[in-house]
PDB file of C-alpha atoms in Angstrom:
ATOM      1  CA  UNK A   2     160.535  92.771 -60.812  1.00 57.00           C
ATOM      2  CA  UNK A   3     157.281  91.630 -62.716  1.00 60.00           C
ATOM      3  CA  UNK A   4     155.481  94.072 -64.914  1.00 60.00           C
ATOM      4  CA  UNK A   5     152.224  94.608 -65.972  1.00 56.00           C
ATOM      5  CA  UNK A   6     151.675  94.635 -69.483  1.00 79.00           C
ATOM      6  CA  UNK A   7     148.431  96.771 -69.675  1.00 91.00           C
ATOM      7  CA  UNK A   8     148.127 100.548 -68.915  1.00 94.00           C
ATOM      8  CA  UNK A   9     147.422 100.745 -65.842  1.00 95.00           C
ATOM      9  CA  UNK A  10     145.397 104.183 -64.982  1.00 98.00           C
ATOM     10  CA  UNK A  11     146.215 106.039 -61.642  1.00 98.00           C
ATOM     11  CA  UNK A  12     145.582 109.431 -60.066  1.00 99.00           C
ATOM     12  CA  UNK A  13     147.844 112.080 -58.157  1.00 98.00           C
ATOM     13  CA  UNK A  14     146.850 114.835 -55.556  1.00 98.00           C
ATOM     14  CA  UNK A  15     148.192 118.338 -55.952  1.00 99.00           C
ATOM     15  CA  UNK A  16     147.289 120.170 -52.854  1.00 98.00           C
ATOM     16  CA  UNK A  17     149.201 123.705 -52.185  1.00 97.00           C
ATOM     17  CA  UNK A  18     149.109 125.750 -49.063  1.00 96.00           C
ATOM     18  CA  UNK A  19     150.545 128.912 -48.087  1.00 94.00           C
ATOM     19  CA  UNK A  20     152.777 127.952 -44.201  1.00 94.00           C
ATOM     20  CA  UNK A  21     154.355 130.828 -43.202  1.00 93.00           C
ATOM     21  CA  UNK A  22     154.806 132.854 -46.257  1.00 93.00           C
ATOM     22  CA  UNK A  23     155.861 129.693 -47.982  1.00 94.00           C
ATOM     23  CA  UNK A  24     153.936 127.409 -51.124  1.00 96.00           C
ATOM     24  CA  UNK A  25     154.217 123.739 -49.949  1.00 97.00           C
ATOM     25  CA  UNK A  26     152.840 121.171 -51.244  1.00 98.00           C
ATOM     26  CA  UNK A  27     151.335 117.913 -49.906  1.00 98.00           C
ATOM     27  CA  UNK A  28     154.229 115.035 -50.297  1.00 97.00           C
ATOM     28  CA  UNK A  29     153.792 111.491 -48.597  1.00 96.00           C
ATOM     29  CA  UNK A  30     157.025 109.874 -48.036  1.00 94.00           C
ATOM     30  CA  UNK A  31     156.741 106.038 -49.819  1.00 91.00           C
ATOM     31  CA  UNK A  32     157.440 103.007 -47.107  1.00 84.00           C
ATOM     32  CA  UNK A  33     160.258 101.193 -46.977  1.00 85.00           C
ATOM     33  CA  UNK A  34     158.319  98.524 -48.155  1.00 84.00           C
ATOM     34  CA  UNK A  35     157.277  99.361 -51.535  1.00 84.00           C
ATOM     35  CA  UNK A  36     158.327  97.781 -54.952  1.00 86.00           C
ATOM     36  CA  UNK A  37     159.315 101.312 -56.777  1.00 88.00           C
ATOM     37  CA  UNK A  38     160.993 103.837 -54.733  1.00 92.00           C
ATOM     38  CA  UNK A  39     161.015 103.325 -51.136  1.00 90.00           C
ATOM     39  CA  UNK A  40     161.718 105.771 -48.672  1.00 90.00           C
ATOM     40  CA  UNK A  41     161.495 108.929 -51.183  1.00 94.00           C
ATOM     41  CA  UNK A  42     158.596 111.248 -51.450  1.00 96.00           C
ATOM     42  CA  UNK A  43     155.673 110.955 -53.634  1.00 96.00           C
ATOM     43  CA  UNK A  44     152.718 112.747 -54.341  1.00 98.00           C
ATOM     44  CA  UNK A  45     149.361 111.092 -52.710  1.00 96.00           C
ATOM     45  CA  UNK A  46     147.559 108.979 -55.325  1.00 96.00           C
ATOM     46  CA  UNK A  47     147.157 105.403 -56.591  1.00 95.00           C
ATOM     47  CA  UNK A  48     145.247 103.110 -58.845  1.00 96.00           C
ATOM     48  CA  UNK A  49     142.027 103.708 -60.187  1.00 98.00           C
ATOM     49  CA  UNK A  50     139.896 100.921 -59.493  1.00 98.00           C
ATOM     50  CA  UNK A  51     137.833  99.065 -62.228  1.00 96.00           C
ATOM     51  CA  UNK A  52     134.149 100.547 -62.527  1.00 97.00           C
ATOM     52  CA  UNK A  53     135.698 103.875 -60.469  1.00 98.00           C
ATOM     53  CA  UNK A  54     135.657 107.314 -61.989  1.00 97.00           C
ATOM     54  CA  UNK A  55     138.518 109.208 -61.667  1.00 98.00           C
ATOM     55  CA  UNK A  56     137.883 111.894 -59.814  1.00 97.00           C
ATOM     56  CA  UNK A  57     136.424 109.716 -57.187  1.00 97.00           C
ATOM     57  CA  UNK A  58     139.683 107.520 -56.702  1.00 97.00           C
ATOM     58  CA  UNK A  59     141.614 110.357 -55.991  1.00 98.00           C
ATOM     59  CA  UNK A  60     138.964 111.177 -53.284  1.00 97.00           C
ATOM     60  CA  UNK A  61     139.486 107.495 -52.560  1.00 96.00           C
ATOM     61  CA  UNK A  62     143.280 107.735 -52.580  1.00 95.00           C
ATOM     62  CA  UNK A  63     143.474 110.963 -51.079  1.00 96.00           C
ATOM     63  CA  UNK A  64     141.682 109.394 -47.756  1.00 95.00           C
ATOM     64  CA  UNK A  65     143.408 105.873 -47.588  1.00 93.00           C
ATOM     65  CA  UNK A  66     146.919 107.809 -47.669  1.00 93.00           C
ATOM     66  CA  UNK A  67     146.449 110.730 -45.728  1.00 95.00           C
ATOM     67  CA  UNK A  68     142.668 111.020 -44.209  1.00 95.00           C
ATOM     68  CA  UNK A  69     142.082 114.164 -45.780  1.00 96.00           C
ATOM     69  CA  UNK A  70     139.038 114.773 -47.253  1.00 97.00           C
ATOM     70  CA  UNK A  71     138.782 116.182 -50.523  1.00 96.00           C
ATOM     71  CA  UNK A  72     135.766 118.645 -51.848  1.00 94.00           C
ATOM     72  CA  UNK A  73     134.836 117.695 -55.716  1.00 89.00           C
ATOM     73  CA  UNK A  74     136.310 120.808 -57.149  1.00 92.00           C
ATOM     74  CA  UNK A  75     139.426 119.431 -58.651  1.00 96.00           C
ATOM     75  CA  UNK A  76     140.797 121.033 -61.911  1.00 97.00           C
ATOM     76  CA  UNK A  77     142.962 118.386 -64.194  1.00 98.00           C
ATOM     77  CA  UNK A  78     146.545 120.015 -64.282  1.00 98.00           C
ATOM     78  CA  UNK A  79     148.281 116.982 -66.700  1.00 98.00           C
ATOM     79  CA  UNK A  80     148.537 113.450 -67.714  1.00 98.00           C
ATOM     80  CA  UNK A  81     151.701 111.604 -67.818  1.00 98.00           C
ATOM     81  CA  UNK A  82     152.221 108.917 -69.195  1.00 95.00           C
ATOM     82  CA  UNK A  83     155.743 108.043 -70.479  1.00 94.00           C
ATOM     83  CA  UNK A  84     155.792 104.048 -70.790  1.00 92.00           C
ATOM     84  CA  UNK A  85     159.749 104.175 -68.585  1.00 92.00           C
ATOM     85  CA  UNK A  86     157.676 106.378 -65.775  1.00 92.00           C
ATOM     86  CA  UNK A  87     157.035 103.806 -63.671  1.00 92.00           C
ATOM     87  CA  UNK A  88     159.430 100.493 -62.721  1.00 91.00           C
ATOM     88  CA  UNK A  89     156.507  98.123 -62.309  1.00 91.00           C
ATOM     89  CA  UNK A  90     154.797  99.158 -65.948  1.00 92.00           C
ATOM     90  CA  UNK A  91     153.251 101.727 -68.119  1.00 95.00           C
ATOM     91  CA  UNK A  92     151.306 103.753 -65.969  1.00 95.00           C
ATOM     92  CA  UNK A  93     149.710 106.473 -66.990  1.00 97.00           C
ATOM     93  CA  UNK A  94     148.516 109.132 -64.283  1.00 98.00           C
ATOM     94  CA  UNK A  95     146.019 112.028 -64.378  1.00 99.00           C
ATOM     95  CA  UNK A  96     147.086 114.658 -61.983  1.00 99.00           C
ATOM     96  CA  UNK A  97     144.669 116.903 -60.246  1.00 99.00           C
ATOM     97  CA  UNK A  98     144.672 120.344 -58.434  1.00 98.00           C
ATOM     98  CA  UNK A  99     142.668 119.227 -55.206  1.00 98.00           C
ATOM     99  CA  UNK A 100     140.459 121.171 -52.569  1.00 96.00           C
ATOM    100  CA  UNK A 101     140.254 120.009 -49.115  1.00 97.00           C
ATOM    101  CA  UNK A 102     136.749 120.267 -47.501  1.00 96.00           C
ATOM    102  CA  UNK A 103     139.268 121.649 -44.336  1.00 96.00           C
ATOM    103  CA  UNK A 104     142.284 122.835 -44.771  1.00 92.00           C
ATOM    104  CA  UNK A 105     143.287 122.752 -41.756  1.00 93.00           C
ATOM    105  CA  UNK A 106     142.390 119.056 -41.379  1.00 94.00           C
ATOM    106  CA  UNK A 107     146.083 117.591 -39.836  1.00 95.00           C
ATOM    107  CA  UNK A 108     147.081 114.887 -42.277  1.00 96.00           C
ATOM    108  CA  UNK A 109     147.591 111.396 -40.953  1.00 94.00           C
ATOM    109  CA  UNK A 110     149.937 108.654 -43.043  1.00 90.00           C
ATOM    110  CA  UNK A 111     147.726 105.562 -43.866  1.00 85.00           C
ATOM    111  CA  UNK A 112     147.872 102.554 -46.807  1.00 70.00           C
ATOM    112  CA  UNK A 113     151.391 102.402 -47.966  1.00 66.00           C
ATOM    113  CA  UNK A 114     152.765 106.389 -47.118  1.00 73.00           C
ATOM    114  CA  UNK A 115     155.239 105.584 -44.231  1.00 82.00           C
ATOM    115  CA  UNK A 116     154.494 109.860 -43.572  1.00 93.00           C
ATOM    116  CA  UNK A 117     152.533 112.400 -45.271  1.00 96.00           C
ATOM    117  CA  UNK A 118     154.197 115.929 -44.686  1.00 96.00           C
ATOM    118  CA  UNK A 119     154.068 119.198 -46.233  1.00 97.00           C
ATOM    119  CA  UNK A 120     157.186 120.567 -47.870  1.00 98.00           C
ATOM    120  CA  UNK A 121     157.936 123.782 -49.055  1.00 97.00           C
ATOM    121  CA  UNK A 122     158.022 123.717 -53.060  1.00 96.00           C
ATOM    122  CA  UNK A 123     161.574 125.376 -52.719  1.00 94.00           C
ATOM    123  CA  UNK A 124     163.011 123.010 -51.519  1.00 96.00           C
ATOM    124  CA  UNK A 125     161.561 120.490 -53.788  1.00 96.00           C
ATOM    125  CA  UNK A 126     162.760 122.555 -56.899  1.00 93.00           C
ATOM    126  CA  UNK A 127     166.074 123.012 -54.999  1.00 92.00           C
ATOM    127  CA  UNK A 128     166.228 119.126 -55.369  1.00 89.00           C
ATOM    128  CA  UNK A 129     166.887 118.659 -51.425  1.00 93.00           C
ATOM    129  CA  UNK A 130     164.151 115.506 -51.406  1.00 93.00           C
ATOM    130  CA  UNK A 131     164.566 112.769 -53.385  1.00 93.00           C
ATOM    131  CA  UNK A 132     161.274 112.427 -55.620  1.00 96.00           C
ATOM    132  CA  UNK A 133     159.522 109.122 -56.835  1.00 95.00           C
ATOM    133  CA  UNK A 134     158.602 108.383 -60.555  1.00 95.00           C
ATOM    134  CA  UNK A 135     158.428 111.879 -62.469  1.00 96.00           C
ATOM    135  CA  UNK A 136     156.729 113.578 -59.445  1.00 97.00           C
ATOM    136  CA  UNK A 137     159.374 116.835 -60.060  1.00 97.00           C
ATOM    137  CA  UNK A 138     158.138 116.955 -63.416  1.00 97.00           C
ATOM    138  CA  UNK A 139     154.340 116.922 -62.476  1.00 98.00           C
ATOM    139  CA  UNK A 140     154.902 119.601 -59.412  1.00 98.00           C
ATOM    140  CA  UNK A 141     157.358 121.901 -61.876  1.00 96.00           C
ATOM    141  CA  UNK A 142     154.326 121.993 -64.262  1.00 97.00           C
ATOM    142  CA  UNK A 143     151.999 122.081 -61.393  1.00 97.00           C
ATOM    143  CA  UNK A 144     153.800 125.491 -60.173  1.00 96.00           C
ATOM    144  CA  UNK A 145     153.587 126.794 -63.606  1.00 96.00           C
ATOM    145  CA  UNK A 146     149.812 125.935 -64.068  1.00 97.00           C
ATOM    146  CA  UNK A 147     149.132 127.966 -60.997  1.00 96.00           C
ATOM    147  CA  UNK A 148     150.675 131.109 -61.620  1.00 95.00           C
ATOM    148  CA  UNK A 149     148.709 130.900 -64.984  1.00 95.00           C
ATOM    149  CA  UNK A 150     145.671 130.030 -63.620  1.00 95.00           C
ATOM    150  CA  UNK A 151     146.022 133.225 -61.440  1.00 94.00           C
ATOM    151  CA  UNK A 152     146.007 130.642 -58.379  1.00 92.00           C
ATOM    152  CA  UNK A 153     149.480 132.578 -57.158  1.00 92.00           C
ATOM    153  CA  UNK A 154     151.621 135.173 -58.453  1.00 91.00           C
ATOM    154  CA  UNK A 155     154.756 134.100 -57.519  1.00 89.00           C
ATOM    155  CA  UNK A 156     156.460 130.934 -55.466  1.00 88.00           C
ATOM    156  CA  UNK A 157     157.374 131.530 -52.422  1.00 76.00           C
TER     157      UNK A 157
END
C-alpha cells in the first residue's frame, strides 16, 4: 500500500441522537472497496480540500456521505493525530460535534459509505461493531465531552 508522506488534514462528524431512550451516534459503514478498513464502521468525514476551511468540508463531507445537511454550529471536540492512525499515512483529523439543520432528515449512504446507520453508543463501547482507524477512541472522548459540556447526563 502507497503512503503519503505529508499530513494530510481531514474532518469527522459527531452527530448524537436520542432513539428510543437510547444515545446513538451517526456511523457509516466503509465499502468493501476501500484501501483502509473495508466493511467496518466509520464515522462520516474525509479530506479537507486545498483552499477549504474546515468547518466547511465537514459540511462538504457530511453531504457527499450521507445527504444530511449540517447547520454551522459545530463545537471542535479533539484532534487526532497519531502518525500509525491511519494505514495510508499520517493523517491528522479534527473532530466536530455537528448540528443537523433537520434532524429528522433520513440519512442516505453516498461517496464511498456502503451504509450510513445509527447505532446505539452501547453497543459501540460494548465493542459489538468493528470500528475503523481510532474512531472508538474519538467517540469514547466524544461521550465524555458531552456529559461535560452538560449536552447529556448520562449514556443511555
Amino acid at each position: 500500500m502507497t503512503t503519503e508522506k505529508k499530513i494530510i488534514v481531514t474532518v469527522d462528524a459527531l452527530i448524537l441522537r436520542l432513539n428510543n431512550n437510547k444515545h446513538e451516534i451517526l456511523m457509516i459503514k466503509r465499502s468493501e472497496k476501500c484501501r483502509a478498513f473495508p466493511g467496518a464502521l466509520a464515522l462520516c468525514g474525509g479530506k479537507v480540500d486545498v483552499g477549504e476551511d474546515p468547518e466547511q468540508g465537514m459540511v462538504r463531507e457530511l453531504k457527499e456521505e450521507t445527504s444530511l445537511d449540517a447547520t454551522n454550529e459545530m463545537s471542535v471536540v479533539c484532534v487526532r493525530g497519531a502518525p500509525d492512525r491511519d494505514p495510508r499515512g499520517h493523517y491528522l483529523s479534527i473532530c466536530y460535534n455537528v448540528t443537523l439543520k433537520d434532524p429528522n432528515q433520513i440519512p442516505v449512504a453516498g461517496s464511498d459509505a456502503g451504509e450510513v446507520m445509527y447505532v446505539p453508543l452501547k453497543d459501540i463501547f460494548e465493542e459489538k461493531h468493528k470500528l475503523a482507524f481510532d474512531h472508538l477512541i474519538i467517540v469514547q472522548q466524544y461521550a465524555k465531552w458531552i456529559i461535560k459540556m452538560g449536552i447529556v447526563e448520562s449514556i443511555l
